PDB file of C-alpha atoms and ligand atoms in Angstrom:
ATOM      1  CA  UNK A   1      -1.353   4.370 -26.123  1.00  0.00           C
ATOM      2  CA  UNK A   2       1.034   6.746 -24.850  1.00  0.00           C
ATOM      3  CA  UNK A   3       4.321   4.882 -24.864  1.00  0.00           C
ATOM      4  CA  UNK A   4       6.297   6.449 -22.164  1.00  0.00           C
ATOM      5  CA  UNK A   5      10.214   6.859 -22.248  1.00  0.00           C
ATOM      6  CA  UNK A   6      11.532   2.828 -21.421  1.00  0.00           C
ATOM      7  CA  UNK A   7      13.451   2.350 -18.316  1.00  0.00           C
ATOM      8  CA  UNK A   8      17.178   2.220 -18.088  1.00  0.00           C
ATOM      9  CA  UNK A   9      18.927  -0.374 -16.274  1.00  0.00           C
ATOM     10  CA  UNK A  10      19.658   2.794 -13.654  1.00  0.00           C
ATOM     11  CA  UNK A  11      15.723   3.042 -13.694  1.00  0.00           C
ATOM     12  CA  UNK A  12      15.394  -0.143 -12.645  1.00  0.00           C
ATOM     13  CA  UNK A  13      18.164  -0.404 -10.387  1.00  0.00           C
ATOM     14  CA  UNK A  14      17.460   2.747  -8.603  1.00  0.00           C
ATOM     15  CA  UNK A  15      13.647   0.865  -7.432  1.00  0.00           C
ATOM     16  CA  UNK A  16      15.224  -2.338  -6.263  1.00  0.00           C
ATOM     17  CA  UNK A  17      17.388   0.062  -4.211  1.00  0.00           C
ATOM     18  CA  UNK A  18      14.665   1.842  -2.653  1.00  0.00           C
ATOM     19  CA  UNK A  19      12.454  -1.536  -1.925  1.00  0.00           C
ATOM     20  CA  UNK A  20      16.044  -3.131  -0.441  1.00  0.00           C
ATOM     21  CA  UNK A  21      16.521  -0.271   1.688  1.00  0.00           C
ATOM     22  CA  UNK A  22      12.969  -0.916   3.084  1.00  0.00           C
ATOM     23  CA  UNK A  23      12.962  -4.709   4.047  1.00  0.00           C
ATOM     24  CA  UNK A  24      15.758  -7.066   4.704  1.00  0.00           C
ATOM     25  CA  UNK A  25      13.952  -9.929   2.893  1.00  0.00           C
ATOM     26  CA  UNK A  26      15.800 -11.417  -0.526  1.00  0.00           C
ATOM     27  CA  UNK A  27      13.181 -13.583  -1.476  1.00  0.00           C
ATOM     28  CA  UNK A  28      14.465 -16.324  -4.438  1.00  0.00           C
ATOM     29  CA  UNK A  29      10.535 -16.801  -5.726  1.00  0.00           C
ATOM     30  CA  UNK A  30       8.502 -13.993  -6.916  1.00  0.00           C
ATOM     31  CA  UNK A  31       4.749 -15.318  -6.838  1.00  0.00           C
ATOM     32  CA  UNK A  32       2.026 -13.222  -9.036  1.00  0.00           C
ATOM     33  CA  UNK A  33      -1.401 -13.396  -7.997  1.00  0.00           C
ATOM     34  CA  UNK A  34      -4.031 -13.226 -10.392  1.00  0.00           C
ATOM     35  CA  UNK A  35      -7.737 -11.854 -10.036  1.00  0.00           C
ATOM     36  CA  UNK A  36      -9.263 -12.780  -6.986  1.00  0.00           C
ATOM     37  CA  UNK A  37      -6.020 -14.933  -6.071  1.00  0.00           C
ATOM     38  CA  UNK A  38      -4.303 -12.390  -3.895  1.00  0.00           C
ATOM     39  CA  UNK A  39      -5.067 -14.292  -0.579  1.00  0.00           C
ATOM     40  CA  UNK A  40      -2.251 -16.233  -0.549  1.00  0.00           C
ATOM     41  CA  UNK A  41      -0.247 -13.158   0.075  1.00  0.00           C
ATOM     42  CA  UNK A  42      -2.108 -12.788   3.465  1.00  0.00           C
ATOM     43  CA  UNK A  43      -0.476 -16.191   4.465  1.00  0.00           C
ATOM     44  CA  UNK A  44       2.822 -14.890   4.806  1.00  0.00           C
ATOM     45  CA  UNK A  45       4.650 -14.782   7.973  1.00  0.00           C
ATOM     46  CA  UNK A  46       7.047 -11.749   9.308  1.00  0.00           C
ATOM     47  CA  UNK A  47       5.287  -9.824   6.344  1.00  0.00           C
ATOM     48  CA  UNK A  48       6.226  -6.332   4.926  1.00  0.00           C
ATOM     49  CA  UNK A  49       3.790  -4.533   2.685  1.00  0.00           C
ATOM     50  CA  UNK A  50       4.148  -1.711   0.745  1.00  0.00           C
ATOM     51  CA  UNK A  51       1.623  -0.670  -1.700  1.00  0.00           C
ATOM     52  CA  UNK A  52       2.462   0.391  -5.491  1.00  0.00           C
ATOM     53  CA  UNK A  53       1.937   4.191  -5.569  1.00  0.00           C
ATOM     54  CA  UNK A  54       4.698   4.327  -2.672  1.00  0.00           C
ATOM     55  CA  UNK A  55       7.130   2.669  -4.725  1.00  0.00           C
ATOM     56  CA  UNK A  56       9.119   5.184  -6.582  1.00  0.00           C
ATOM     57  CA  UNK A  57       8.956   4.697 -10.638  1.00  0.00           C
ATOM     58  CA  UNK A  58       6.291   1.626 -10.140  1.00  0.00           C
ATOM     59  CA  UNK A  59       3.008   1.748 -12.317  1.00  0.00           C
ATOM     60  CA  UNK A  60      -0.077   1.410 -10.209  1.00  0.00           C
ATOM     61  CA  UNK A  61      -2.942  -1.157 -10.425  1.00  0.00           C
ATOM     62  CA  UNK A  62      -6.443   0.214 -11.185  1.00  0.00           C
ATOM     63  CA  UNK A  63      -8.429  -2.720 -11.397  1.00  0.00           C
ATOM     64  CA  UNK A  64     -11.183  -3.960  -8.820  1.00  0.00           C
ATOM     65  CA  UNK A  65     -10.242  -7.167  -7.067  1.00  0.00           C
ATOM     66  CA  UNK A  66      -6.770  -6.308  -7.221  1.00  0.00           C
ATOM     67  CA  UNK A  67      -5.651  -4.695  -3.993  1.00  0.00           C
ATOM     68  CA  UNK A  68      -2.106  -3.169  -5.584  1.00  0.00           C
ATOM     69  CA  UNK A  69       1.045  -3.896  -3.319  1.00  0.00           C
ATOM     70  CA  UNK A  70       4.059  -6.249  -2.841  1.00  0.00           C
ATOM     71  CA  UNK A  71       4.131  -8.364   0.143  1.00  0.00           C
ATOM     72  CA  UNK A  72       7.534  -9.781   1.536  1.00  0.00           C
ATOM     73  CA  UNK A  73       7.708 -12.363   4.063  1.00  0.00           C
ATOM     74  CA  UNK A  74       8.259 -16.110   4.621  1.00  0.00           C
ATOM     75  CA  UNK A  75       5.800 -18.943   3.105  1.00  0.00           C
ATOM     76  CA  UNK A  76       6.865 -22.040   5.269  1.00  0.00           C
ATOM     77  CA  UNK A  77      10.688 -21.547   5.490  1.00  0.00           C
ATOM     78  CA  UNK A  78      10.734 -19.650   2.126  1.00  0.00           C
ATOM     79  CA  UNK A  79      11.219 -16.031   1.688  1.00  0.00           C
ATOM     80  CA  UNK A  80       8.750 -14.856  -1.065  1.00  0.00           C
ATOM     81  CA  UNK A  81       7.733 -11.881  -2.651  1.00  0.00           C
ATOM     82  CA  UNK A  82       3.944 -11.545  -3.735  1.00  0.00           C
ATOM     83  CA  UNK A  83       2.399  -9.032  -6.184  1.00  0.00           C
ATOM     84  CA  UNK A  84      -1.185  -8.928  -5.003  1.00  0.00           C
ATOM     85  CA  UNK A  85      -2.758  -7.237  -8.067  1.00  0.00           C
ATOM     86  CA  UNK A  86      -0.422  -6.895 -11.446  1.00  0.00           C
ATOM     87  CA  UNK A  87      -1.050  -4.565 -14.320  1.00  0.00           C
ATOM     88  CA  UNK A  88      -2.597  -5.237 -17.263  1.00  0.00           C
ATOM     89  CA  UNK A  89      -2.421  -3.768 -20.930  1.00  0.00           C
ATOM     90  CA  UNK A  90      -6.079  -3.206 -20.600  1.00  0.00           C
ATOM     91  CA  UNK A  91      -5.314  -0.531 -18.169  1.00  0.00           C
ATOM     92  CA  UNK A  92      -3.487   1.604 -20.898  1.00  0.00           C
ATOM     93  CA  UNK A  93       0.015   0.496 -19.918  1.00  0.00           C
ATOM     94  CA  UNK A  94       2.755  -0.471 -22.567  1.00  0.00           C
ATOM     95  CA  UNK A  95       3.855  -4.150 -22.447  1.00  0.00           C
ATOM     96  CA  UNK A  96       7.290  -3.165 -20.977  1.00  0.00           C
ATOM     97  CA  UNK A  97       5.685  -1.354 -17.992  1.00  0.00           C
ATOM     98  CA  UNK A  98       3.623  -4.702 -17.607  1.00  0.00           C
ATOM     99  CA  UNK A  99       6.390  -6.385 -16.679  1.00  0.00           C
ATOM    100  CA  UNK A 100       8.432  -3.952 -14.479  1.00  0.00           C
ATOM    101  CA  UNK A 101       8.065  -5.884 -11.411  1.00  0.00           C
ATOM    102  CA  UNK A 102      10.052  -8.585 -12.876  1.00  0.00           C
ATOM    103  CA  UNK A 103      13.269  -6.729 -13.878  1.00  0.00           C
ATOM    104  CA  UNK A 104      12.985  -5.191 -10.543  1.00  0.00           C
ATOM    105  CA  UNK A 105      12.799  -8.603  -8.452  1.00  0.00           C
ATOM    106  CA  UNK A 106      15.531 -10.852 -10.747  1.00  0.00           C
ATOM    107  CA  UNK A 107      17.687  -7.733  -9.697  1.00  0.00           C
ATOM    108  CA  UNK A 108      16.541  -8.205  -6.370  1.00  0.00           C
ATOM    109  CA  UNK A 109      17.513 -11.992  -6.308  1.00  0.00           C
ATOM    110  CA  UNK A 110      14.601 -13.605  -7.626  1.00  0.00           C
ATOM    111  CA  UNK A 111      15.474 -17.070  -9.928  1.00  0.00           C
ATOM    112  CA  UNK A 112      11.625 -18.407  -9.938  1.00  0.00           C
ATOM    113  CA  UNK A 113       8.133 -16.864 -10.753  1.00  0.00           C
ATOM    114  CA  UNK A 114       4.993 -18.437  -9.665  1.00  0.00           C
ATOM    115  CA  UNK A 115       2.582 -16.538 -11.939  1.00  0.00           C
ATOM    116  CA  UNK A 116      -1.151 -17.383 -11.666  1.00  0.00           C
ATOM    117  CA  UNK A 117      -4.197 -15.782 -13.354  1.00  0.00           C
ATOM    118  CA  UNK A 118      -7.904 -16.430 -13.821  1.00  0.00           C
ATOM    119  CA  UNK A 119      -8.532 -17.329 -17.728  1.00  0.00           C
ATOM    120  CA  UNK A 120     -11.950 -18.584 -19.593  1.00  0.00           C
ATOM    121  CA  UNK A 121     -11.596 -22.166 -20.820  1.00  0.00           C
ATOM    122  CA  UNK A 122     -11.790 -22.850 -24.774  1.00  0.00           C
ATOM    123  CA  UNK A 123     -11.442 -26.313 -24.368  1.00  0.00           C
ATOM    124  CA  UNK A 124     -14.231 -28.091 -24.063  1.00  0.00           C
ATOM    125  CA  UNK A 125     -13.180 -30.871 -21.667  1.00  0.00           C
ATOM    126  CA  UNK A 126     -12.495 -28.299 -19.034  1.00  0.00           C
ATOM    127  CA  UNK A 127     -14.395 -27.217 -16.504  1.00  0.00           C
ATOM    128  CA  UNK A 128     -15.259 -24.082 -14.151  1.00  0.00           C
ATOM    129  CA  UNK A 129     -12.992 -24.708 -11.220  1.00  0.00           C
ATOM    130  CA  UNK A 130     -10.279 -26.377 -13.007  1.00  0.00           C
ATOM    131  CA  UNK A 131      -6.919 -25.337 -12.770  1.00  0.00           C
ATOM    132  CA  UNK A 132      -4.586 -25.694 -15.671  1.00  0.00           C
ATOM    133  CA  UNK A 133      -0.790 -25.961 -15.502  1.00  0.00           C
ATOM    134  CA  UNK A 134       0.734 -23.553 -18.506  1.00  0.00           C
ATOM    135  CA  UNK A 135       2.878 -25.561 -20.436  1.00  0.00           C
ATOM    136  CA  UNK A 136       2.907 -23.097 -22.896  1.00  0.00           C
ATOM    137  CA  UNK A 137       1.485 -19.637 -24.116  1.00  0.00           C
ATOM    138  CA  UNK A 138       0.264 -17.237 -27.199  1.00  0.00           C
ATOM    139  CA  UNK A 139       1.227 -14.180 -26.592  1.00  0.00           C
ATOM    140  CA  UNK A 140      -1.599 -12.577 -29.194  1.00  0.00           C
ATOM    141  CA  UNK A 141      -0.599  -9.295 -28.380  1.00  0.00           C
ATOM    142  CA  UNK A 142       3.369 -10.001 -28.414  1.00  0.00           C
ATOM    143  CA  UNK A 143       2.909 -11.605 -31.690  1.00  0.00           C
ATOM    144  CA  UNK A 144       1.206  -8.355 -33.418  1.00  0.00           C
ATOM    145  CA  UNK A 145       3.842  -5.477 -32.259  1.00  0.00           C
ATOM    146  CA  UNK A 146       2.768  -5.472 -28.458  1.00  0.00           C
ATOM    147  CA  UNK A 147       6.154  -7.657 -27.100  1.00  0.00           C
ATOM    148  CA  UNK A 148       7.571  -6.104 -23.716  1.00  0.00           C
ATOM    149  CA  UNK A 149      11.119  -6.661 -25.473  1.00  0.00           C
ATOM    150  CA  UNK A 150      10.530  -4.738 -28.509  1.00  0.00           C
ATOM    151  CA  UNK A 151      13.223  -1.577 -28.387  1.00  0.00           C
ATOM    152  CA  UNK A 152      16.794  -1.422 -27.702  1.00  0.00           C
ATOM    153  CA  UNK A 153      18.096  -4.373 -25.709  1.00  0.00           C
ATOM    154  CA  UNK A 154      20.351  -4.003 -22.621  1.00  0.00           C
ATOM    155  CA  UNK A 155      22.291  -7.210 -22.589  1.00  0.00           C
ATOM    156  CA  UNK A 156      22.861  -6.987 -18.719  1.00  0.00           C
ATOM    157  CA  UNK A 157      19.181  -7.951 -18.256  1.00  0.00           C
ATOM    158  CA  UNK A 158      19.363 -10.785 -21.356  1.00  0.00           C
ATOM    159  CA  UNK A 159      19.750 -11.688 -24.846  1.00  0.00           C
ATOM    160  CA  UNK A 160      18.081  -9.560 -27.704  1.00  0.00           C
ATOM    161  CA  UNK A 161      16.521 -12.953 -29.053  1.00  0.00           C
ATOM    162  CA  UNK A 162      15.892 -14.916 -26.226  1.00  0.00           C
ATOM    163  CA  UNK A 163      14.664 -18.496 -26.630  1.00  0.00           C
ATOM    164  CA  UNK A 164      10.969 -19.220 -25.627  1.00  0.00           C
ATOM    165  CA  UNK A 165      10.149 -23.183 -26.567  1.00  0.00           C
ATOM    166  CA  UNK A 166      11.297 -24.025 -22.776  1.00  0.00           C
ATOM    167  CA  UNK A 167       9.201 -21.033 -21.073  1.00  0.00           C
ATOM    168  CA  UNK A 168       7.107 -22.894 -18.415  1.00  0.00           C
ATOM    169  CA  UNK A 169       9.459 -25.576 -16.470  1.00  0.00           C
ATOM    170  CA  UNK A 170       8.202 -28.832 -17.095  1.00  0.00           C
ATOM    171  CA  UNK A 171       9.797 -30.042 -13.516  1.00  0.00           C
ATOM    172  CA  UNK A 172       7.897 -27.431 -11.625  1.00  0.00           C
ATOM    173  CA  UNK A 173       4.619 -28.530 -13.754  1.00  0.00           C
ATOM    174  CA  UNK A 174       4.948 -32.030 -12.450  1.00  0.00           C
ATOM    175  CA  UNK A 175       5.318 -31.532  -9.013  1.00  0.00           C
ATOM    176  CA  UNK A 176       2.867 -29.587  -9.178  1.00  0.00           C
ATOM    177  CA  UNK A 177       0.274 -31.974 -10.533  1.00  0.00           C
ATOM    178  CA  UNK A 178       1.719 -34.640  -8.185  1.00  0.00           C
ATOM    179  CA  UNK A 179       0.885 -31.868  -5.001  1.00  0.00           C
ATOM    180  CA  UNK A 180      -2.686 -31.483  -6.798  1.00  0.00           C
ATOM    181  CA  UNK A 181      -3.609 -35.173  -6.375  1.00  0.00           C
ATOM    182  CA  UNK A 182      -1.859 -35.188  -2.615  1.00  0.00           C
ATOM    183  CA  UNK A 183      -4.319 -32.378  -1.852  1.00  0.00           C
ATOM    184  CA  UNK A 184      -6.899 -34.489  -3.370  1.00  0.00           C
ATOM    185  CA  UNK A 185      -7.330 -31.971  -6.151  1.00  0.00           C
ATOM    186  CA  UNK A 186      -5.826 -34.160  -8.885  1.00  0.00           C
ATOM    187  CA  UNK A 187      -9.328 -34.363 -10.833  1.00  0.00           C
ATOM    188  CA  UNK A 188      -9.358 -30.679 -11.628  1.00  0.00           C
ATOM    189  CA  UNK A 189      -5.810 -30.601 -12.884  1.00  0.00           C
ATOM    190  CA  UNK A 190      -5.605 -29.751 -16.404  1.00  0.00           C
ATOM    191  CA  UNK A 191      -2.097 -29.200 -19.107  1.00  0.00           C
ATOM    192  CA  UNK A 192      -2.548 -26.548 -21.386  1.00  0.00           C
ATOM    193  CA  UNK A 193      -1.524 -23.396 -23.841  1.00  0.00           C
ATOM    194  CA  UNK A 194      -2.877 -19.945 -22.274  1.00  0.00           C
ATOM    195  CA  UNK A 195      -3.267 -17.261 -24.892  1.00  0.00           C
ATOM    196  CA  UNK A 196      -3.303 -13.432 -24.043  1.00  0.00           C
ATOM    197  CA  UNK A 197      -5.289 -11.308 -25.208  1.00  0.00           C
ATOM    198  CA  UNK A 198      -5.362  -7.178 -24.119  1.00  0.00           C
ATOM    199  CA  UNK A 199      -8.923  -6.875 -23.528  1.00  0.00           C
ATOM    200  CA  UNK A 200     -10.535  -5.236 -21.756  1.00  0.00           C
ATOM    201  CA  UNK A 201     -13.669  -6.743 -23.716  1.00  0.00           C
ATOM    202  CA  UNK A 202     -14.093 -10.510 -23.970  1.00  0.00           C
ATOM    203  CA  UNK A 203     -14.279 -11.973 -26.927  1.00  0.00           C
ATOM    204  CA  UNK A 204     -16.380 -12.840 -29.824  1.00  0.00           C
ATOM    205  CA  UNK A 205     -17.553 -16.283 -30.287  1.00  0.00           C
ATOM    206  CA  UNK A 206     -15.291 -16.016 -33.620  1.00  0.00           C
ATOM    207  CA  UNK A 207     -12.352 -14.806 -32.059  1.00  0.00           C
ATOM    208  CA  UNK A 208     -12.618 -17.703 -29.544  1.00  0.00           C
ATOM    209  CA  UNK A 209     -13.069 -20.137 -32.274  1.00  0.00           C
ATOM    210  CA  UNK A 210     -10.065 -19.285 -33.940  1.00  0.00           C
ATOM    211  CA  UNK A 211      -8.437 -19.355 -30.576  1.00  0.00           C
ATOM    212  CA  UNK A 212      -9.474 -22.865 -30.213  1.00  0.00           C
ATOM    213  CA  UNK A 213      -8.199 -23.164 -33.518  1.00  0.00           C
ATOM    214  CA  UNK A 214      -4.804 -22.433 -33.289  1.00  0.00           C
ATOM    215  CA  UNK A 215      -4.565 -24.278 -30.200  1.00  0.00           C
ATOM    216  CA  UNK A 216      -5.358 -22.484 -27.405  1.00  0.00           C
ATOM    217  CA  UNK A 217      -6.856 -24.314 -24.427  1.00  0.00           C
ATOM    218  CA  UNK A 218      -7.744 -20.900 -22.169  1.00  0.00           C
ATOM    219  CA  UNK A 219      -7.499 -17.358 -22.408  1.00  0.00           C
ATOM    220  CA  UNK A 220      -6.929 -14.309 -20.408  1.00  0.00           C
ATOM    221  CA  UNK A 221      -5.514 -10.968 -20.263  1.00  0.00           C
ATOM    222  CA  UNK A 222      -2.187 -11.217 -18.604  1.00  0.00           C
ATOM    223  CA  UNK A 223       0.827 -13.395 -17.799  1.00  0.00           C
ATOM    224  CA  UNK A 224       2.414 -13.230 -21.498  1.00  0.00           C
ATOM    225  CA  UNK A 225       4.349  -9.957 -20.863  1.00  0.00           C
ATOM    226  CA  UNK A 226       5.250 -11.019 -17.247  1.00  0.00           C
ATOM    227  CA  UNK A 227       6.844 -14.431 -18.676  1.00  0.00           C
ATOM    228  CA  UNK A 228       8.210 -13.151 -21.929  1.00  0.00           C
ATOM    229  CA  UNK A 229      10.327 -10.524 -19.518  1.00  0.00           C
ATOM    230  CA  UNK A 230      10.964 -13.291 -17.087  1.00  0.00           C
ATOM    231  CA  UNK A 231      12.828 -15.625 -19.335  1.00  0.00           C
ATOM    232  CA  UNK A 232      14.725 -13.135 -20.845  1.00  0.00           C
ATOM    233  CA  UNK A 233      16.167 -12.794 -17.515  1.00  0.00           C
ATOM    234  CA  UNK A 234      16.794 -16.223 -17.149  1.00  0.00           C
ATOM    235  CA  UNK A 235      14.031 -16.530 -14.689  1.00  0.00           C
ATOM    236  CA  UNK A 236      12.282 -20.106 -13.834  1.00  0.00           C
ATOM    237  CA  UNK A 237       9.042 -19.799 -14.699  1.00  0.00           C
ATOM    238  CA  UNK A 238       5.784 -21.844 -13.413  1.00  0.00           C
ATOM    239  CA  UNK A 239       2.439 -20.910 -14.290  1.00  0.00           C
ATOM    240  CA  UNK A 240      -1.113 -21.709 -13.415  1.00  0.00           C
ATOM    241  CA  UNK A 241      -4.354 -20.659 -14.501  1.00  0.00           C
ATOM    242  CA  UNK A 242      -7.674 -21.177 -12.727  1.00  0.00           C
ATOM    243  CA  UNK A 243     -10.851 -21.227 -15.054  1.00  0.00           C
ATOM    244  CA  UNK A 244     -13.323 -18.943 -13.679  1.00  0.00           C
ATOM    245  CA  UNK A 245     -16.094 -19.583 -16.618  1.00  0.00           C
ATOM    246  CA  UNK A 246     -16.393 -21.323 -19.898  1.00  0.00           C
ATOM    247  CA  UNK A 247     -15.638 -19.594 -23.264  1.00  0.00           C
ATOM    248  CA  UNK A 248     -19.079 -19.157 -24.963  1.00  0.00           C
ATOM    249  CA  UNK A 249     -18.259 -20.634 -28.623  1.00  0.00           C
ATOM    250  CA  UNK A 250     -21.736 -21.099 -30.129  1.00  0.00           C
ATOM    251  CA  UNK A 251     -24.314 -18.562 -31.226  1.00  0.00           C
ATOM    252  CA  UNK A 252     -27.413 -20.260 -29.743  1.00  0.00           C
ATOM    253  CA  UNK A 253     -25.900 -19.548 -25.920  1.00  0.00           C
ATOM    254  CA  UNK A 254     -27.517 -17.136 -23.586  1.00  0.00           C
ATOM    255  CA  UNK A 255     -24.872 -16.938 -21.790  1.00  0.00           C
ATOM    256  CA  UNK A 256     -22.648 -13.939 -20.905  1.00  0.00           C
ATOM    257  CA  UNK A 257     -18.634 -13.876 -19.835  1.00  0.00           C
ATOM    258  CA  UNK A 258     -18.791 -11.554 -16.465  1.00  0.00           C
ATOM    259  CA  UNK A 259     -16.076 -10.179 -14.390  1.00  0.00           C
ATOM    260  CA  UNK A 260     -18.198 -10.835 -11.430  1.00  0.00           C
ATOM    261  CA  UNK A 261     -18.086 -14.831 -12.216  1.00  0.00           C
ATOM    262  CA  UNK A 262     -14.377 -14.927 -12.344  1.00  0.00           C
ATOM    263  CA  UNK A 263     -14.008 -13.280  -9.387  1.00  0.00           C
ATOM    264  CA  UNK A 264     -17.164 -15.359  -7.499  1.00  0.00           C
ATOM    265  CA  UNK A 265     -14.498 -18.638  -9.021  1.00  0.00           C
ATOM    266  CA  UNK A 266     -11.325 -17.393  -7.397  1.00  0.00           C
ATOM    267  CA  UNK A 267     -12.877 -16.944  -4.110  1.00  0.00           C
ATOM    268  CA  UNK A 268     -14.308 -20.679  -4.205  1.00  0.00           C
ATOM    269  CA  UNK A 269     -11.284 -21.900  -5.382  1.00  0.00           C
ATOM    270  CA  UNK A 270      -8.970 -19.665  -3.521  1.00  0.00           C
ATOM    271  CA  UNK A 271      -8.356 -21.580  -0.677  1.00  0.00           C
ATOM    272  CA  UNK A 272      -7.232 -24.762  -3.303  1.00  0.00           C
ATOM    273  CA  UNK A 273      -4.794 -22.577  -5.020  1.00  0.00           C
ATOM    274  CA  UNK A 274      -3.187 -21.545  -1.997  1.00  0.00           C
ATOM    275  CA  UNK A 275      -2.373 -24.616  -0.811  1.00  0.00           C
ATOM    276  CA  UNK A 276      -1.252 -26.285  -3.780  1.00  0.00           C
ATOM    277  CA  UNK A 277       1.141 -23.018  -4.170  1.00  0.00           C
ATOM    278  CA  UNK A 278       2.420 -23.162  -0.624  1.00  0.00           C
ATOM    279  CA  UNK A 279       3.487 -26.614  -0.774  1.00  0.00           C
ATOM    280  CA  UNK A 280       5.283 -26.360  -4.481  1.00  0.00           C
ATOM    281  CA  UNK A 281       6.938 -23.745  -2.905  1.00  0.00           C
ATOM    282  CA  UNK A 282       7.917 -25.843   0.248  1.00  0.00           C
ATOM    283  CA  UNK A 283       8.830 -29.089  -2.562  1.00  0.00           C
ATOM    284  CA  UNK A 284      10.640 -26.746  -4.670  1.00  0.00           C
ATOM    285  CA  UNK A 285      13.553 -25.897  -1.666  1.00  0.00           C
ATOM    286  CA  UNK A 286      13.995 -29.501  -0.874  1.00  0.00           C
ATOM    287  CA  UNK A 287      14.169 -30.628  -4.442  1.00  0.00           C
ATOM    288  CA  UNK A 288      16.537 -27.880  -5.127  1.00  0.00           C
ATOM    289  CA  UNK A 289      18.734 -29.057  -2.569  1.00  0.00           C
ATOM    290  CA  UNK A 290      18.915 -32.715  -3.697  1.00  0.00           C
ATOM    291  CA  UNK A 291      19.306 -31.529  -7.289  1.00  0.00           C
ATOM    292  CA  UNK A 292      21.976 -29.235  -6.794  1.00  0.00           C
ATOM    293  CA  UNK A 293      23.211 -29.440  -3.365  1.00  0.00           C
ATOM    294  CA  UNK A 294      23.587 -25.483  -2.605  1.00  0.00           C
ATOM    295  CA  UNK A 295      20.093 -24.790  -1.999  1.00  0.00           C
ATOM    296  CA  UNK A 296      19.555 -21.881  -4.543  1.00  0.00           C
ATOM    297  CA  UNK A 297      16.578 -21.546  -6.159  1.00  0.00           C
TER     298      UNK A 297
HETATM  299  N1  HPA B 301     -11.571 -14.259 -21.683  1.00  0.00           N
HETATM  300  C1  HPA B 301     -10.300 -13.247 -21.282  1.00  0.00           C
HETATM  301  N2  HPA B 301      -9.952 -13.239 -19.989  1.00  0.00           N
HETATM  302  C2  HPA B 301     -10.639 -13.512 -18.822  1.00  0.00           C
HETATM  303  C3  HPA B 301     -11.819 -14.480 -19.258  1.00  0.00           C
HETATM  304  C4  HPA B 301     -12.459 -14.744 -20.647  1.00  0.00           C
HETATM  305  O1  HPA B 301     -13.046 -15.269 -20.505  1.00  0.00           O
HETATM  306  N3  HPA B 301     -11.784 -15.130 -18.241  1.00  0.00           N
HETATM  307  C5  HPA B 301     -11.233 -14.789 -17.269  1.00  0.00           C
HETATM  308  N4  HPA B 301     -10.259 -13.852 -17.664  1.00  0.00           N
END
């Protein structure tokens, strides 16, 4: 894989300046929409959309089902920016490039990242259509030489050795579970460990058994690089996986994982997921005002 020249702080600033010249929106919340879940961005009001191709130095997304644009706008009373379509290692991007939007948005003033993804259920109690609140992750490609923070560290973004022990915000997870219950979705909620692999091939039964053994509840091909970079920048992270398929761990099963099934489950659960995230965003602003009195999120 070609490892392009890494961006300098000034490269990220250039992209930030470009976007700030295009929109007056100054969101504090970034929402990364996973496979088939981009519909949330269509619900934004007073929106400004810009396709990745039109943003200087930005990567472009190449996956079917991922539109490939930033959508700035209002969700309820909060300004947010949605990534409709994200970048993956399997597209050929190194991990740091996958996470470019995180640094740009951090420079733009974002403080919280809500990340969604489609994932295969490894945990045998999970069903297709469940929502897994991510409580922790196993960054498999990061552990094997694909960490997005490898290379020279720029302290203006964050420390050389950032901790990851509290990567996923517990308060937001609890709020999301409460909201799911209010929406009548409580039976779908799980709390689990997300493991990311580079893909694009789905896993063999032996690989899935290995992942089960090491504590993974769900597996996917995204999220960890973005979350590592977000934590490095000091951002708060909430992550949620939509379980789009049951992983096949036994050799007697004739079924096979496929991308169409992933997209179809996304379509079926899209509005539930959007309602949940929309209410979470609404709740965040309220609780933050109560917590620290200055409304900063
Ligand atoms: N494996 C990896 N990535 C995925 C899966 C899966 O089963 N389902 C959705 N994304």
